[in-house]
């Protein structure tokens, strides 16, 4: 097998010396036995302003990820198709919107937010939830903090996660670190995550890949799932751990 | 007051365009009313191999932070002196070492670790704990995960944290995100944190500063504490929230 | 001071021998410095069927507490008046009702529940929330489990709780044990809690009072709050700990 | 199948009227698919003073459960034999003893405790841990609170718990409620749990059985495990849920 462990978007900013330092983190990557898709904060507001550069759209929409959000739509749709074809559970997160839960007091970052219209935190139509799906409303960055997610994952008999959404350096990272801590094997799909800054996007994927999760390309996920579908791969990763 | 919000170690890698995108995170920084010092993983092993470049020392000691660890010793000592003079509580974390708690199964990252000698996870002598201090033994990156830290902080009537230690992109980041989520105002002292890679160190401080914490220089912490000592500053940050 | 530590509703079922065994739990009781009222599950459904014996109303309404719920209305109203007069924060819990959060899968007990009308989990009008109050929607018995309550209490600078609601042996007990574990001093107001069974009500109050909380009569709470209002009592309990 | 749902130690104190009220909790009981044994606080101190009435031994040993502890030794030994024969994971809890973790400040109940000798919190020899077992040191009543237990259970791929130990109204109850909340099917073995007071023992088992767990007799556990061993029972309970 060719060594693809470092064949990712961070290649152009991570030096050979750094890769040398991170040799002790190298290992085979895999998808768990009973994964769920966890789609983080794919709500309308993050697409606000259209597919334009982030530094332009944030002037009007400080919560938007602009062009990076729009470029991820197609890959995320493909990921949803793969997951739904495999019959795996789908879990979404979005922001708590009920005023009496005081989301104004307990927020996901220090960012100043503007009053949003009533559909700002609805999941964008391209990824619309289906009847069996679970939606987790959260006030903090991690999908696990202050939510019953852990109980739902236990009830669904899920042992691993496949993560997409935004932002890589915010809610995605916080969620993946918690998933690791709770003991879930976690895959982060590179083309299906995005951020406001490419620098933070790349370095956070680098950190997650080495310390806590397997960052895979969408194409790798597709191949893993196909091999599982054909019974070629048991994909548990148990032997390798 | 001059605008010092972005006057930090990440200046050389974060572009003006990115700073523009992050304007919505700008705010005044401060130290909380009743802070505790939280010193993360300042154990012997991270200094192993001496003050040499990390890519050299990791060949023999994959857990070492080499020169970056050694350069932080003096600033951390100064921070401890400031905190102890102010009579603030001191909390340490280190790795769980009791074999029957199976730290081999539940670990803080995917990094392969080698058998360590029995004092590898003792706090380094320059920062030796005193009788009243609290030590939290942990298996995961965050000082809050799988530990009774939150109960001790409540018992100590602490409302905020001042954080130092390592690594910036690992246990420091995971801990600070959890501290934010639990509702503690958190200060990260720039010169008193370190990592194996400068790139991850800088970008993680950048992320933390904008989203979850106030990254302050040691000199700023000194001035804040002096003003508090003289009653000039109430430093609560309450009005500003 | 007369010994009133055991002067509670459990007197008629707890023997002198048991009281002897529990001597090591005796201590002074008090109200914390910055308490919040935590009103647990005072929703319409628990009053369904009117003020009749529980074994009658449960035939039609398995979730009702019948007469015990109705007898608590007046004392709970008085407690709310005391708390609101003192300007203390008020927090409610009720059941999660959003279908996409799948409360059908993650429930507060093994009890079979029937389809409820859309206002079943609204707070009963006698205790209607005001604009500044916080409502926590939960799926499990404890108000802390799977909710952001701990973050809100930190933000409100609350250090202790005054608890009322139902059921004593269910959500009240689970919440009070968690409050104790997180480090909050907790008062449970005897006349303002209720259950479906007097036996479980009494034994659970007995357990909570000795191990985890101070069970006070409403009259004791009134007197504590009056003395605090007049500055006679500092009521911190700090010296006594 | 004869109706044995209420055939338990609480029969002599729970009236027919109460049983009528609790009809909505009746269901089939079972053992999960991949259970672990969770043995709570079976340390030396709880047996101190020998097999004498509790109100006598507590004069000298306030933490002892006296005769009730001693009567449970044989059943617990039998339970351990059953579990170890089936190759199931074994997890113990005991009290945190490291002084620097300040167990004097964060305790499991309000009970005053005396200085204990250095082996007070060692697991009693009849149930001595083996090399593969996990021991969880805790400061609060629940085995989940402030410990990494949840991560270890995930790593062990455990989906359910079989619980024994003490006290029924203290650490056993708090742990079982948390296990329920996290989504683990939980069996409590009646003869293998004990308390200082029979009243609290019985009412807490009653509460747990109806709301959160399946209280089984040791003999029922033996029969379940035999049927599973012979492949007669799949024992998942999935269909029944």
Short mmCIF file of C-alpha atoms in Angstrom, two decimals, chain A:
data_model
loop_
_atom_site.label_atom_id
_atom_site.label_comp_id
_atom_site.label_asym_id
_atom_site.label_seq_id
_atom_site.Cartn_x
_atom_site.Cartn_y
_atom_site.Cartn_z
CA UNK A 1 0.00 0.00 0.00
CA UNK A 2 1.41 3.41 -0.90
CA UNK A 3 1.92 5.70 2.06
CA UNK A 4 -0.97 8.15 1.83
CA UNK A 5 -1.13 9.08 5.51
CA UNK A 6 0.08 12.64 4.85
CA UNK A 7 -1.47 13.06 1.40
CA UNK A 8 -3.85 15.82 2.48
CA UNK A 9 -4.61 19.51 2.09
CA UNK A 10 -2.03 20.50 4.71
CA UNK A 11 0.90 19.33 2.53
CA UNK A 12 1.75 22.85 1.34
CA UNK A 13 2.16 24.32 4.84
CA UNK A 14 3.56 21.45 6.91
CA UNK A 15 7.33 21.02 6.56
CA UNK A 16 9.25 17.76 6.31
CA UNK A 17 10.70 18.47 9.73
CA UNK A 18 7.23 18.63 11.24
CA UNK A 19 6.23 15.41 9.50
CA UNK A 20 9.33 13.82 11.03
CA UNK A 21 8.19 14.96 14.48
CA UNK A 22 4.75 13.43 13.89
CA UNK A 23 5.99 10.00 12.77
CA UNK A 24 4.88 8.46 16.07
CA UNK A 25 1.23 9.16 15.10
CA UNK A 26 1.28 7.23 11.81
CA UNK A 27 -1.05 4.27 11.57
CA UNK A 28 -3.54 2.61 9.21
CA UNK A 29 -6.82 4.44 8.80
CA UNK A 30 -10.23 2.78 8.67
CA UNK A 31 -13.98 3.22 9.11
CA UNK A 32 -15.59 1.68 12.19
CA UNK A 33 -17.99 -1.26 12.26
CA UNK A 34 -21.26 0.51 12.99
CA UNK A 35 -20.78 4.17 12.06
CA UNK A 36 -23.23 7.04 12.03
CA UNK A 37 -22.92 10.17 9.93
CA UNK A 38 -22.60 13.27 12.08
CA UNK A 39 -23.33 16.41 10.03
CA UNK A 40 -22.30 19.48 11.99
CA UNK A 41 -24.06 22.83 11.68
CA UNK A 42 -25.02 22.68 8.00
CA UNK A 43 -27.59 25.40 8.51
CA UNK A 44 -28.63 28.16 6.12
CA UNK A 45 -26.77 30.98 7.83
CA UNK A 46 -23.34 29.57 7.04
CA UNK A 47 -24.12 29.81 3.31
CA UNK A 48 -25.39 33.40 3.55
CA UNK A 49 -24.11 35.85 0.97
CA UNK A 50 -23.46 33.26 -1.68
CA UNK A 51 -20.31 31.66 -3.10
CA UNK A 52 -18.07 34.69 -2.61
CA UNK A 53 -14.74 35.19 -0.79
CA UNK A 54 -15.20 34.98 2.98
CA UNK A 55 -13.61 38.35 3.72
CA UNK A 56 -16.30 39.91 1.53
CA UNK A 57 -19.38 38.07 2.76
CA UNK A 58 -18.52 38.43 6.47
CA UNK A 59 -18.97 42.18 6.20
CA UNK A 60 -22.69 41.55 5.90
CA UNK A 61 -22.89 38.02 7.33
CA UNK A 62 -20.25 37.45 10.05
CA UNK A 63 -21.35 33.82 10.44
CA UNK A 64 -20.98 32.89 6.76
CA UNK A 65 -18.21 30.70 5.35
CA UNK A 66 -18.87 32.03 1.85
CA UNK A 67 -17.20 30.24 -1.05
CA UNK A 68 -15.80 27.47 1.19
CA UNK A 69 -19.32 26.53 2.26
CA UNK A 70 -20.58 26.48 -1.30
CA UNK A 71 -17.68 24.40 -2.61
CA UNK A 72 -18.50 21.74 -0.03
CA UNK A 73 -22.15 21.33 -1.03
CA UNK A 74 -21.58 18.78 -3.80
CA UNK A 75 -19.13 16.56 -1.83
CA UNK A 76 -21.43 16.61 1.19
CA UNK A 77 -24.38 15.59 -0.98
CA UNK A 78 -22.32 12.67 -2.27
CA UNK A 79 -21.39 11.69 1.26
CA UNK A 80 -25.06 11.72 2.30
CA UNK A 81 -25.91 9.50 -0.67
CA UNK A 82 -23.21 7.00 0.29
CA UNK A 83 -24.30 6.91 3.93
CA UNK A 84 -28.02 6.65 3.20
CA UNK A 85 -27.40 3.89 0.64
CA UNK A 86 -25.55 1.95 3.32
CA UNK A 87 -28.50 2.40 5.70
CA UNK A 88 -26.38 4.07 8.36
CA UNK A 89 -27.91 6.40 10.97
CA UNK A 90 -27.74 10.13 10.27
CA UNK A 91 -27.35 12.71 13.04
CA UNK A 92 -27.39 16.47 12.51
CA UNK A 93 -26.45 19.29 14.81
CA UNK A 94 -27.66 22.85 14.63
CA UNK A 95 -27.83 25.83 16.95
CA UNK A 96 -30.38 25.93 19.76
CA UNK A 97 -33.00 28.43 18.76
CA UNK A 98 -35.54 28.42 21.59
CA UNK A 99 -35.30 31.78 23.31
CA UNK A 100 -36.25 30.44 26.74
CA UNK A 101 -33.15 28.19 26.65
CA UNK A 102 -31.17 31.43 26.57
CA UNK A 103 -28.79 30.69 23.69
CA UNK A 104 -27.86 34.37 23.98
CA UNK A 105 -26.09 33.58 27.25
CA UNK A 106 -24.41 30.28 26.41
CA UNK A 107 -22.87 30.52 22.97
CA UNK A 108 -20.60 28.45 20.74
CA UNK A 109 -17.81 31.06 20.46
CA UNK A 110 -16.95 34.63 21.46
CA UNK A 111 -18.04 35.80 17.98
CA UNK A 112 -20.61 38.59 18.00
CA UNK A 113 -23.70 37.37 16.23
CA UNK A 114 -26.50 39.34 14.66
CA UNK A 115 -30.17 38.71 14.96
CA UNK A 116 -30.93 35.93 12.51
CA UNK A 117 -34.12 35.23 10.64
CA UNK A 118 -36.26 32.32 11.77
CA UNK A 119 -34.86 29.85 9.24
CA UNK A 120 -31.19 30.79 9.77
CA UNK A 121 -30.51 27.62 11.74
CA UNK A 122 -32.61 25.25 9.65
CA UNK A 123 -30.58 22.58 7.88
CA UNK A 124 -29.94 23.65 4.28
CA UNK A 125 -32.31 22.02 1.81
CA UNK A 126 -29.63 20.02 -0.06
CA UNK A 127 -29.07 17.98 3.11
CA UNK A 128 -32.61 18.03 4.45
CA UNK A 129 -33.24 15.62 7.37
CA UNK A 130 -35.47 12.60 6.85
CA UNK A 131 -38.04 11.22 9.26
CA UNK A 132 -35.74 8.72 11.02
CA UNK A 133 -32.85 11.14 11.51
CA UNK A 134 -31.84 12.71 14.79
CA UNK A 135 -31.25 16.44 15.21
CA UNK A 136 -29.19 17.65 18.16
CA UNK A 137 -29.64 21.30 19.16
CA UNK A 138 -26.57 22.66 20.89
CA UNK A 139 -25.32 25.86 22.51
CA UNK A 140 -21.61 25.03 22.74
CA UNK A 141 -19.14 23.99 20.03
CA UNK A 142 -19.09 20.26 20.75
CA UNK A 143 -22.10 18.19 19.70
CA UNK A 144 -21.62 16.24 22.93
CA UNK A 145 -21.53 19.15 25.39
CA UNK A 146 -24.89 19.89 26.98
CA UNK A 147 -26.77 17.49 24.69
CA UNK A 148 -28.06 13.91 24.95
CA UNK A 149 -26.01 12.80 21.90
CA UNK A 150 -24.04 10.18 23.83
CA UNK A 151 -27.27 8.47 24.96
CA UNK A 152 -28.67 8.43 21.43
CA UNK A 153 -25.46 6.95 19.99
CA UNK A 154 -25.60 4.18 22.64
CA UNK A 155 -29.23 3.53 21.80
CA UNK A 156 -28.42 3.33 18.09
CA UNK A 157 -25.58 0.88 18.86
CA UNK A 158 -23.17 3.16 17.01
CA UNK A 159 -19.46 2.55 17.65
CA UNK A 160 -17.91 5.13 15.34
CA UNK A 161 -18.60 8.39 13.54
CA UNK A 162 -18.15 9.84 10.07
CA UNK A 163 -18.04 13.62 10.41
CA UNK A 164 -18.72 16.45 8.00
CA UNK A 165 -19.71 20.10 8.37
CA UNK A 166 -18.32 23.27 9.84
CA UNK A 167 -16.25 24.92 11.03
CA UNK A 168 -13.22 22.70 10.99
CA UNK A 169 -11.54 24.78 13.69
CA UNK A 170 -14.69 25.27 15.74
CA UNK A 171 -17.56 22.84 16.17
CA UNK A 172 -16.00 20.07 14.06
CA UNK A 173 -12.79 20.03 16.07
CA UNK A 174 -14.52 20.29 19.45
CA UNK A 175 -16.90 17.47 18.50
CA UNK A 176 -14.18 15.18 17.16
CA UNK A 177 -12.02 15.62 20.26
CA UNK A 178 -15.01 14.71 22.44
CA UNK A 179 -15.85 11.75 20.21
CA UNK A 180 -12.28 10.52 20.64
CA UNK A 181 -12.49 11.03 24.41
CA UNK A 182 -15.74 9.07 24.65
CA UNK A 183 -14.05 6.26 22.72
CA UNK A 184 -15.59 6.52 19.26
CA UNK A 185 -13.38 5.85 16.25
CA UNK A 186 -13.92 8.93 14.10
CA UNK A 187 -13.45 9.66 10.41
CA UNK A 188 -13.40 13.28 9.22
CA UNK A 189 -14.10 13.67 5.50
CA UNK A 190 -11.71 16.29 4.20
CA UNK A 191 -13.72 17.69 1.27
CA UNK A 192 -16.89 17.75 3.39
CA UNK A 193 -15.59 20.09 6.10
CA UNK A 194 -14.96 23.79 5.78
CA UNK A 195 -13.94 26.90 7.68
CA UNK A 196 -13.65 30.66 7.29
CA UNK A 197 -9.85 30.50 7.02
CA UNK A 198 -7.89 27.95 4.97
CA UNK A 199 -5.01 28.16 7.45
CA UNK A 200 -7.16 27.12 10.41
CA UNK A 201 -8.90 24.52 8.22
CA UNK A 202 -5.63 22.86 7.25
CA UNK A 203 -3.89 22.95 10.63
CA UNK A 204 -6.95 21.69 12.46
CA UNK A 205 -7.35 18.79 10.03
CA UNK A 206 -3.63 18.07 10.55
CA UNK A 207 -4.03 18.09 14.34
CA UNK A 208 -7.17 15.93 14.26
CA UNK A 209 -5.64 13.41 11.82
CA UNK A 210 -2.58 12.81 13.93
CA UNK A 211 -4.03 12.92 17.41
CA UNK A 212 -7.71 11.98 17.39
CA UNK A 213 -9.26 10.92 14.09
CA UNK A 214 -8.72 9.52 10.61
CA UNK A 215 -9.03 12.31 8.06
CA UNK A 216 -10.06 10.60 4.81
CA UNK A 217 -10.77 11.88 1.34
CA UNK A 218 -14.34 11.41 0.15
CA UNK A 219 -13.00 8.96 -2.45
CA UNK A 220 -11.41 6.86 0.30
CA UNK A 221 -14.71 6.78 2.19
CA UNK A 222 -16.46 5.64 -0.97
CA UNK A 223 -13.96 2.82 -1.48
CA UNK A 224 -14.13 1.70 2.15
CA UNK A 225 -17.92 1.58 2.04
CA UNK A 226 -17.91 -0.32 -1.27
CA UNK A 227 -15.53 -2.94 0.10
CA UNK A 228 -17.71 -3.26 3.18
CA UNK A 229 -20.79 -3.60 0.99
CA UNK A 230 -19.13 -6.45 -0.91
CA UNK A 231 -17.95 -8.12 2.27
CA UNK A 232 -14.31 -7.69 1.16
CA UNK A 233 -13.44 -5.53 4.11
CA UNK A 234 -14.45 -6.11 7.69
CA UNK A 235 -13.19 -2.60 8.43
CA UNK A 236 -13.20 -2.91 12.18
CA UNK A 237 -9.69 -1.77 12.83
CA UNK A 238 -9.78 -3.93 15.95
CA UNK A 239 -6.83 -6.10 14.98
CA UNK A 240 -4.76 -3.07 14.17
CA UNK A 241 -5.36 -1.24 17.39
#
